[in-house]
Amino acid sequence: MDPKKLREMLEQVGAGGLTVDAAMAGLRDLPFVDLGYAMVDHHRALRQGVPEVILGEGKTPEQIIGISEELARRDVNVLITRIDAAKAEAVRARLPAVRYHAVARIATLEAHPIPALGKSPVAVVCAGTSDAPVAEEACETLRMMGASVERVYDVGVAGVHRLLARRTVFDRCAVAIVVAGMEGALPSAVGGMVSIPVIAVPTSVGYGAALGGLAALASMLTSCASGVTVCNIDNGFGAAFAAARILQSAARY
Amino acid sequence: MDPKKLREMLEQVGAGGLTVDAAMAGLRDLPFVDLGYAMVDHHRALRQGVPEVILGEGKTPEQIIGISEELARRDVNVLITRIDAAKAEAVRARLPAVRYHAVARIATLEAHPIPALGKSPVAVVCAGTSDAPVAEEACETLRMMGASVERVYDVGVAGVHRLLARRTVFDRCAVAIVVAGMEGALPSAVGGMVSIPVIAVPTSVGYGAALGGLAALASMLTSCASGVTVCNIDNGFGAAFAAARILQSAARY
Amino acid sequence: MDPKKLREMLEQVGAGGLTVDAAMAGLRDLPFVDLGYAMVDHHRALRQGVPEVILGEGKTPEQIIGISEELARRDVNVLITRIDAAKAEAVRARLPAVRYHAVARIATLEAHPIPALGKSPVAVVCAGTSDAPVAEEACETLRMMGASVERVYDVGVAGVHRLLARRTVFDRCAVAIVVAGMEGALPSAVGGMVSIPVIAVPTSVGYGAALGGLAALASMLTSCASGVTVCNIDNGFGAAFAAARILQSAARY
Amino acid sequence: MDPKKLREMLEQVGAGGLTVDAAMAGLRDLPFVDLGYAMVDHHRALRQGVPEVILGEGKTPEQIIGISEELARRDVNVLITRIDAAKAEAVRARLPAVRYHAVARIATLEAHPIPALGKSPVAVVCAGTSDAPVAEEACETLRMMGASVERVYDVGVAGVHRLLARRTVFDRCAVAIVVAGMEGALPSAVGGMVSIPVIAVPTSVGYGAALGGLAALASMLTSCASGVTVCNIDNGFGAAFAAARILQSAARY
Amino acid sequence: MDPKKLREMLEQVGAGGLTVDAAMAGLRDLPFVDLGYAMVDHHRALRQGVPEVILGEGKTPEQIIGISEELARRDVNVLITRIDAAKAEAVRARLPAVRYHAVARIATLEAHPIPALGKSPVAVVCAGTSDAPVAEEACETLRMMGASVERVYDVGVAGVHRLLARRTVFDRCAVAIVVAGMEGALPSAVGGMVSIPVIAVPTSVGYGAALGGLAALASMLTSCASGVTVCNIDNGFGAAFAAARILQSAARY
Amino acid sequence: MDPKKLREMLEQVGAGGLTVDAAMAGLRDLPFVDLGYAMVDHHRALRQGVPEVILGEGKTPEQIIGISEELARRDVNVLITRIDAAKAEAVRARLPAVRYHAVARIATLEAHPIPALGKSPVAVVCAGTSDAPVAEEACETLRMMGASVERVYDVGVAGVHRLLARRTVFDRCAVAIVVAGMEGALPSAVGGMVSIPVIAVPTSVGYGAALGGLAALASMLTSCASGVTVCNIDNGFGAAFAAARILQSAARY
Amino acid sequence: MDPKKLREMLEQVGAGGLTVDAAMAGLRDLPFVDLGYAMVDHHRALRQGVPEVILGEGKTPEQIIGISEELARRDVNVLITRIDAAKAEAVRARLPAVRYHAVARIATLEAHPIPALGKSPVAVVCAGTSDAPVAEEACETLRMMGASVERVYDVGVAGVHRLLARRTVFDRCAVAIVVAGMEGALPSAVGGMVSIPVIAVPTSVGYGAALGGLAALASMLTSCASGVTVCNIDNGFGAAFAAARILQSAARY
Amino acid sequence: MDPKKLREMLEQVGAGGLTVDAAMAGLRDLPFVDLGYAMVDHHRALRQGVPEVILGEGKTPEQIIGISEELARRDVNVLITRIDAAKAEAVRARLPAVRYHAVARIATLEAHPIPALGKSPVAVVCAGTSDAPVAEEACETLRMMGASVERVYDVGVAGVHRLLARRTVFDRCAVAIVVAGMEGALPSAVGGMVSIPVIAVPTSVGYGAALGGLAALASMLTSCASGVTVCNIDNGFGAAFAAARILQSAARY
């Protein structure tokens, strides 16, 4: 039941064209039907300027094209994550406006300009070059959400001076996303160095005891730096979304 | 090497009382010695008004008293986490100004008023009454850091209407900390309902396949709500600290 | 907002004492406030005759007494699970009407007769005597929900003839709850022998590779008998509740 | 020993053509030989109308064709699970009556009409579109067993209003099968909303901490909604079979 | 149905006092009722001379005394495993004939002499002194089953010469039970040195990565020595029983 | 140092051609050099008639051919395990005497007749047809070691009557190898039914909570049937080798 | 800030061309900028003669060629690890001076002679031929770092005499690297036999309970031989690097 | 057979008092009997000055006293690890020369002066104060083995400047033992900073995802700093022993 329909019903009651009992019966299912609309309100702040997101993994090029075309018709920006080069090529053959970001494994369709989100950039930090795909997934997602990005790459703890040499970057950032595989120690070092929110993203980089990223994940969850929070393995998109929640909240509260 | 000493050395060089070679030798270790001071600067923003934290677990009452007395002499606020009632009683016998928060298992010593942190409160949400100790640890930590708190308790997903009935609380909060044990589903429901940052805290509540909180932890890391970030099991303190980082960042950037 | 309040509001609109706009504003939060009541409807069928349940584990005797007294005042039947003998004794000292079932670790307070649930009994099967506490937790929960029980105990697969010798029991039961620890093989044997629903409950009986019940749990989930479903380790209460859902459904659909 | 042979033996004893000792010796192995027949009786209720099931996974098209042809000759309905499109194509080339259900990865051969099972439908609920193959495996299995199905798709807990909007569906269903990957929270939400049996099926959808479905599995086993039971990961067939056991039991007991 | 009853029934048929139809009906349940007796036959060989076994763990002294007294009345030998000193003392206070073997945590009651089992002894090998309780559990169980034992203790692989120095022991043994904790390497060394059956028993000795015996268990299962078989962690009793099966089989086949 | 060389040295000492000091020096390394020879003695019993074994997995056809040709020249029987059809074809192209056993994934080269091992056969039992490759690996290994085999296939516990119907097979077997995947319950049922040694082999058959065979493995290790021992997952070869150790021991001790 | 720039600044201060305040400001960032240089000093000892290392895994041939060409221009030795034959071939097509070591999966480019490291060789021990790739990775890395190597191959604990027969090798080695898969027992045997440092490397050789090398890893970490240290699974490179640290340290301290 | 006995035998052969055949027979078991002596030789270098080690855990005070008294009689130094204060007190009541090191949970008995081991000290680094017991276990073990120690405590990566400020300590140390719990990141930071051997020791400090030290263990095994090796959780003794192997090797090779 949308607000318009509710208003009509109340007007009928007011006009005597509907008994109270009939209105009671009609309202019985209101709570559930109406919920979707109520929540969209809630999400409106965040959703303005936010692209529609398609998970490319597990979908055929045809399915991705289908969804993309429908969204394109609705004139919204589109972000396709975890899409490999071959699928992206197939999609671009049909939708030439789509751009592919190979390292990030992301394809985008920008129907309209992206409104800026937040006054300060998000620092995206990563330990080694193998972690770059996940870091770039975060960067490209942030860009599509309107946030600006400062990259601080290749600053793993085995060469801690490289991280320290970049320390002033954090003076001007509102949030830090820290991406690391193997032992996942970087968020602890960053978290001990800055006062801004630190979102840690473990990657599946490493072998043996790295356990597909579980070692880095456990490492980050038990970080000795207080107040570090963690995303799922390889989830650069999720980290960017969490950063966007923070920028959004900062702008409103 | 503190700045004063560095200035003296430069003045000596300027005055000719020290050769350049001797100054070079003296400066050789500067980078490392000086780092501590440089970083304190970095952390100053966050640390103003933040209490000193003592982990009570694994320490004897004597050790806690020793550290507390030393801090009390330095006139700082003190937050003692994971301290049971017996230890707290022993500490209070010597330091009567200490107050004990039984459910949160926290003891505090407030040497001076706590400056306010953030314009909007932090929502602390929890699934069941068994999760209260972790939620209260977050609440009391937030209070000691100057943040205000809105409690939204006993709103587990098995009675999703209870959560929905409280939804307007989130309209006025800047961050949500969501605490849940067992299947850890609550952060997904909250994350899908609000646009503010959601910090999920799994608890060790549950048995068997709950695996001491690992089931809830995995559940939260794989949440279908985008941008939920996660703390270690039972880590109410860490979630509060992460929320404080967000409030702090919002105030500056 | 309860139905009475909603009716009043509609009557005011009908009487012209409330404008449609004011009613719209007043109804804005209706969906969420009202949900609880709506759902209670949904659950009414099951809840008739169902006792209020208190999880005794992790609660002090004082807390259990407090909740029990409140419920006793409301004249409902009470089922307290996972309560040890000492706690039960403390509760009985204050509430003499409480009865304790030692093996099941359950305490009950029967304020009024329990209406019968289902036409046929539930078979509660268990492998060894060590599994009895979990089986009895199921039996006593079933009794408090109005279901009758047929016990088929000590029929582990290492002596498969004992199970076969009892096979006619299943001819008159509507559901089978099968409790087993160690290798958890019993539900496969029962599931292959009967056409009724089989609810498997792994127990934490066993050591080493039994992994606190995880071996039995995995065993039951991978049962070669089709259509066996599984509860959490040691969760006799949950299995009984699932059986009650089945009996309830059979009575209505 | 089949009943006919047993009767002959008894007749010989009655006629004096066989001594009691010889009959005793002949009967020595009776218990075991005869068991199969005895059990078929037991299973007859369930098996009437139930298709023969072939697990397609791990079999070559030739093997599947072989078994299917043999069953076709016996004039029974056949359900082939976990069969990919290529294999199904190969099977259909030889057995054109076979139909393939691509999403469910099921092939069927309907030799005769399927008798109806149960008075009310089974609700098949699923969280996201990635979970559809498992949900459809359940649906198609239910159809082949004679049960009717109500699909409630794409109602994950991150948008809890979508689930609530569909709540009246459950008013007319006898059982709910709830399929979910990632954090596996959906069965808790459904279980708290309905009184009918809830069979939860975790899927292997998700990555990293999803651990191939183990996170969802653990989540469902520790559900805060009482009486939810669980099947193995991706086991849509098993869930449907469990639902059929419930419908069958309801019809008899 | 016991053999006597079956004979009577057949005699009645022979005498014309029972129709074939009535006998058929009477025999309908024969298979299941009769199974127990049939199997006892099967087990008789092994069970001659084998003590009745009581698992002491998880039983109160009263329960152990109760079962023991009942068995004592039936004049059988009794083996009580996993019983601590305090419980054993309580049992001995009532049943003075019980003897306690402290290291093995076994109590025994020998009602009659134990018949010898096997022509050759069983070698019980163990790595370190911490493994002795499990090794002794095996030894005492073997003694109660009539097997003789050769102890080869303290021959861990870190001092491989100690094992080699004892190699001639294996020349006269029919089976080797090899008990080891920590890295569990000993069965590989023994298995490569002897041609007799090697039964490996991991112990829970060790900490950290020993994972309560799982490291040793995995080590033994992946032994590079062919044909080593493995028991559950700390299961000295099971290993002895397996050895008895071998000795028994050797005597018969 | 071989015996001949040792004898020569002693003869030189006896003849005065070598001083005691020189002999002492020469013998200093004796223990280690000589060990190999000493142990071969030990193993001789088992090795007579035992084929040389090549693990085909991870080897190229060229490597397998190389080793096989070398062994063929030495006139020994050869058993190549875990070799797929393509590799086997390549090997047979060069060594036509090689025979391939497709289900068992074994290739054999019989240079001379295989001497019989043991008086009684080994029962090889398996739960479902998917377990056949592992069971056949055991059967073919046993055949190459001279043992005779009784196959008892397709007797999973979900149809326990099928196992019971075959029970007399065990009356004439000296050992039982029991192969099962999924919940791995079969060894418990067999172990409770027979007194002979039971060697359990878990298979990697199953999905989800089957965890690649770990569920069956844990199930077998915690079997409620006493004295069941266990091999690594899918290790049919190891189980056969263990059975051969038992037959060998029975023949000697 | 490099030392030259710092000297210039001090000289300016000394000459009066720079005020102390300006120098203080200029030095503010010194600590961090300068750190890299300071640390290079620290590492210089080790890095002399050490090749540049490229991880081949996860890189395209083009990427490897790019990095290699850049390094070749700088006239340093290059070690490419985890590179398969196809990639190596592609690299060699462009850089013919590159040599490929197939078993070790290593490619090398020797721009200049390798200075010797350490007075004594490193023993590289391995259990079976399947472990050779990891052992060879260690050997080739050691060679490129200037260390000499003694190979002790195929000495698994199931044939402990083979290890003993080679014992004198250890008399002349400074370090032992011990590589083993399956049960990983070899380091315990070596560690109990020698007094030199023992670096254990588990391999992923094995199946089932070998858990991809985790069984061997846990085994080595819980070794009963004191003072054995462990590397990640299959990490032959890391073990060689650790050995080089030891040789390097021995040469200096 | 000890060397003396061997010499006598050879002399008898030389003197004609023993035939070659008889000597051959007598020598048949030589290899194995003699091995112990041969190996002691091998270990002599390390064992000079090394104390006898008793694992206190799991032993009664009486057992510890018994072993200690026997060792005291043999005039060797004794190191008792993992002994709590109460046991140590009981031991000291009988052996007053024993000294207890409370933090290290070590008791020592110094019968004679400890010879120095190595020219340079071992750096013992630890992350937080909770890790001190493990670090002190290493320190005290090193002291008893004759090595000198440099403590670098409380330098966790969350305050990386504290580690850098201590960097010159490593200039004069031959080995670094790095002890850390929680995320276990410290060895990576140290390993990237120094060229000496780095031995990492994870501790069981931390909760939840720390998994009793497994997170730190996995972190250290996957360290991004090359050539870090790892000991078992909390194994300060083992790390010290490994360092002693290195110092010992450096002195000889």
Coordinates of N, CA, C and O in Angstrom, one line a residue, chain C residues 114-181:
Chain C
I114 N -1.7 -29.4 30.2 CA -1.1 -29.2 28.9 C -2.1 -29.8 27.8 O -2.3 -31.0 27.9
P115 N -2.6 -29.0 26.9 CA -3.4 -29.6 25.8 C -2.6 -30.5 24.9 O -1.4 -30.3 24.6
A116 N -3.2 -31.6 24.5 CA -2.5 -32.6 23.6 C -2.2 -32.0 22.3 O -2.9 -31.2 21.7
L117 N -1.0 -32.4 21.8 CA -0.5 -31.9 20.5 C -0.3 -33.2 19.6 O 0.5 -34.0 19.9
G118 N -1.0 -33.3 18.5 CA -0.8 -34.4 17.6 C -1.5 -35.6 18.0 O -1.7 -35.9 19.2
K119 N -1.9 -36.4 17.0 CA -2.6 -37.7 17.2 C -1.7 -38.8 17.5 O -2.0 -39.8 18.2
S120 N -0.5 -38.8 17.0 CA 0.5 -39.9 17.1 C 1.7 -39.4 17.9 O 2.1 -38.2 17.9
P121 N 2.4 -40.3 18.6 CA 3.5 -40.0 19.4 C 4.8 -39.7 18.5 O 4.8 -40.0 17.3
V122 N 5.8 -39.1 19.2 CA 7.1 -38.8 18.6 C 8.0 -39.9 19.1 O 8.1 -40.1 20.3
A123 N 8.7 -40.6 18.2 CA 9.7 -41.6 18.7 C 11.0 -40.9 19.0 O 11.5 -40.1 18.2
V124 N 11.5 -41.1 20.2 CA 12.8 -40.5 20.6 C 13.8 -41.6 20.7 O 13.7 -42.5 21.6
V125 N 14.7 -41.7 19.7 CA 15.6 -42.8 19.6 C 17.0 -42.3 20.1 O 17.4 -41.2 19.8
C126 N 17.7 -43.2 20.8 CA 19.1 -42.8 21.1 C 20.1 -44.0 21.1 O 19.7 -45.1 21.3
A127 N 21.3 -43.6 20.8 CA 22.3 -44.7 20.5 C 22.8 -45.3 21.8 O 22.8 -46.5 21.9
G128 N 23.3 -44.5 22.7 CA 23.9 -45.1 23.9 C 23.4 -44.4 25.2 O 22.7 -43.3 25.1
T129 N 23.7 -44.9 26.3 CA 23.2 -44.3 27.6 C 23.8 -42.9 27.8 O 23.2 -42.1 28.4
S130 N 25.0 -42.7 27.2 CA 25.6 -41.3 27.4 C 24.8 -40.3 26.7 O 24.9 -39.1 27.0
D131 N 24.0 -40.6 25.7 CA 23.2 -39.7 24.9 C 21.9 -39.4 25.6 O 21.1 -38.5 25.2
A132 N 21.6 -40.1 26.7 CA 20.3 -39.9 27.4 C 20.0 -38.5 27.8 O 18.8 -38.1 27.6
P133 N 20.9 -37.7 28.3 CA 20.5 -36.4 28.8 C 19.9 -35.6 27.6 O 18.9 -34.9 27.8
V134 N 20.5 -35.7 26.4 CA 19.9 -34.9 25.3 C 18.6 -35.5 24.8 O 17.6 -34.8 24.6
A135 N 18.5 -36.8 24.8 CA 17.2 -37.5 24.5 C 16.1 -37.1 25.5 O 15.0 -36.8 25.1
E136 N 16.5 -37.1 26.7 CA 15.5 -36.7 27.8 C 15.1 -35.3 27.7 O 13.9 -34.9 28.0
E137 N 16.0 -34.4 27.3 CA 15.7 -33.0 27.1 C 14.6 -32.9 26.0 O 13.6 -32.1 26.2
A138 N 14.7 -33.7 25.0 CA 13.7 -33.7 23.9 C 12.4 -34.3 24.5 O 11.3 -33.7 24.2
C139 N 12.5 -35.4 25.2 CA 11.2 -36.0 25.7 C 10.4 -35.0 26.6 O 9.2 -34.9 26.5
E140 N 11.2 -34.4 27.6 CA 10.5 -33.6 28.5 C 9.9 -32.3 27.8 O 8.8 -31.8 28.2
T141 N 10.7 -31.8 26.9 CA 10.1 -30.6 26.1 C 8.9 -31.1 25.3 O 7.9 -30.3 25.3
L142 N 8.9 -32.2 24.7 CA 7.7 -32.7 24.0 C 6.5 -32.8 25.0 O 5.4 -32.5 24.6
R143 N 6.8 -33.4 26.1 CA 5.7 -33.6 27.1 C 5.1 -32.2 27.5 O 3.9 -32.1 27.5
M144 N 5.9 -31.2 27.7 CA 5.4 -29.9 28.0 C 4.7 -29.2 26.9 O 4.0 -28.3 27.1
M145 N 4.9 -29.7 25.7 CA 4.2 -29.1 24.5 C 3.0 -30.0 24.2 O 2.3 -29.6 23.2
G146 N 2.7 -31.0 24.9 CA 1.5 -31.8 24.7 C 1.7 -33.0 23.8 O 0.7 -33.7 23.6
A147 N 2.9 -33.3 23.3 CA 3.1 -34.4 22.5 C 3.4 -35.7 23.3 O 4.0 -35.6 24.4
S148 N 3.0 -36.8 22.9 CA 3.3 -38.0 23.6 C 4.6 -38.6 23.0 O 5.0 -38.3 21.8
V149 N 5.3 -39.4 23.7 CA 6.7 -39.9 23.4 C 6.8 -41.4 23.4 O 6.2 -42.0 24.3
E150 N 7.5 -42.0 22.5 CA 7.9 -43.4 22.6 C 9.4 -43.4 22.6 O 10.1 -43.0 21.7
R151 N 10.0 -43.9 23.7 CA 11.4 -44.0 23.8 C 12.0 -45.3 23.2 O 11.5 -46.3 23.4
V152 N 13.0 -45.1 22.3 CA 13.7 -46.3 21.8 C 15.2 -46.1 22.0 O 15.9 -45.5 21.3
Y153 N 15.6 -46.6 23.2 CA 17.0 -46.2 23.7 C 17.9 -47.4 23.5 O 17.6 -48.5 23.4
D154 N 19.2 -47.0 23.4 CA 20.3 -47.9 23.4 C 20.3 -48.8 22.2 O 20.4 -50.1 22.3
V155 N 20.1 -48.2 21.0 CA 20.0 -49.0 19.8 C 21.1 -48.6 18.8 O 20.8 -48.4 17.6
G156 N 22.3 -48.3 19.3 CA 23.4 -47.9 18.4 C 23.7 -48.9 17.3 O 23.4 -50.1 17.4
V157 N 24.3 -48.4 16.2 CA 24.5 -49.2 15.0 C 25.5 -50.3 15.2 O 25.5 -51.2 14.4
A158 N 26.3 -50.3 16.2 CA 27.2 -51.4 16.4 C 26.5 -52.6 16.9 O 27.0 -53.7 16.9
G159 N 25.2 -52.5 17.2 CA 24.3 -53.7 17.5 C 23.0 -53.5 16.8 O 22.0 -53.3 17.4
V160 N 23.1 -53.6 15.5 CA 22.0 -53.1 14.6 C 20.7 -53.9 14.8 O 19.6 -53.5 14.6
H161 N 20.9 -55.1 15.4 CA 19.7 -56.0 15.6 C 18.8 -55.4 16.7 O 17.6 -55.6 16.7
R162 N 19.4 -54.7 17.6 CA 18.6 -54.1 18.7 C 17.7 -53.0 18.1 O 16.5 -52.9 18.5
L163 N 18.1 -52.3 17.1 CA 17.3 -51.3 16.5 C 16.2 -52.0 15.7 O 15.0 -51.7 15.7
L164 N 16.6 -53.1 14.9 CA 15.6 -53.8 14.1 C 14.5 -54.4 15.0 O 13.3 -54.5 14.6
A165 N 14.9 -54.9 16.2 CA 14.0 -55.6 17.1 C 12.9 -54.6 17.5 O 11.8 -55.0 18.0
R166 N 13.2 -53.3 17.5 CA 12.2 -52.3 17.9 C 11.4 -51.7 16.8 O 10.7 -50.7 17.0
R167 N 11.6 -52.2 15.6 CA 11.1 -51.5 14.4 C 9.6 -51.2 14.4 O 9.2 -50.2 13.8
T168 N 8.8 -52.0 15.0 CA 7.4 -51.8 15.0 C 6.9 -50.5 15.7 O 5.9 -50.0 15.5
V169 N 7.8 -50.0 16.6 CA 7.5 -48.8 17.3 C 7.2 -47.7 16.3 O 6.3 -46.9 16.4
F170 N 8.0 -47.7 15.2 CA 7.9 -46.6 14.2 C 6.6 -46.6 13.4 O 6.2 -45.7 12.8
D171 N 5.9 -47.8 13.5 CA 4.6 -47.9 12.8 C 3.6 -47.0 13.3 O 2.6 -46.6 12.6
R172 N 3.7 -46.6 14.6 CA 2.7 -45.8 15.2 C 3.1 -44.4 15.6 O 2.4 -43.7 16.2
C173 N 4.3 -44.0 15.1 CA 4.8 -42.6 15.4 C 4.8 -41.7 14.2 O 4.9 -42.2 13.0
A174 N 4.6 -40.4 14.4 CA 4.5 -39.4 13.3 C 5.8 -38.8 13.0 O 6.0 -38.3 11.9
V175 N 6.7 -38.8 13.9 CA 8.0 -38.2 13.7 C 9.1 -39.0 14.5 O 8.7 -39.6 15.5
A176 N 10.3 -39.0 14.1 CA 11.4 -39.6 14.8 C 12.5 -38.6 15.1 O 13.0 -38.0 14.2
I177 N 12.8 -38.5 16.4 CA 14.0 -37.7 16.8 C 15.1 -38.7 17.1 O 14.9 -39.6 17.9
V178 N 16.2 -38.6 16.4 CA 17.3 -39.6 16.6 C 18.5 -38.9 17.2 O 19.1 -38.0 16.5
V179 N 18.9 -39.3 18.4 CA 20.0 -38.7 19.1 C 21.2 -39.6 19.1 O 21.1 -40.8 19.5
A180 N 22.4 -39.1 18.7 CA 23.6 -40.0 18.8 C 24.8 -39.1 18.8 O 24.9 -38.1 18.2
G181 N 25.8 -39.6 19.6 CA 27.1 -39.0 19.6 C 28.1 -39.8 18.8 O 27.8 -40.5 17.9

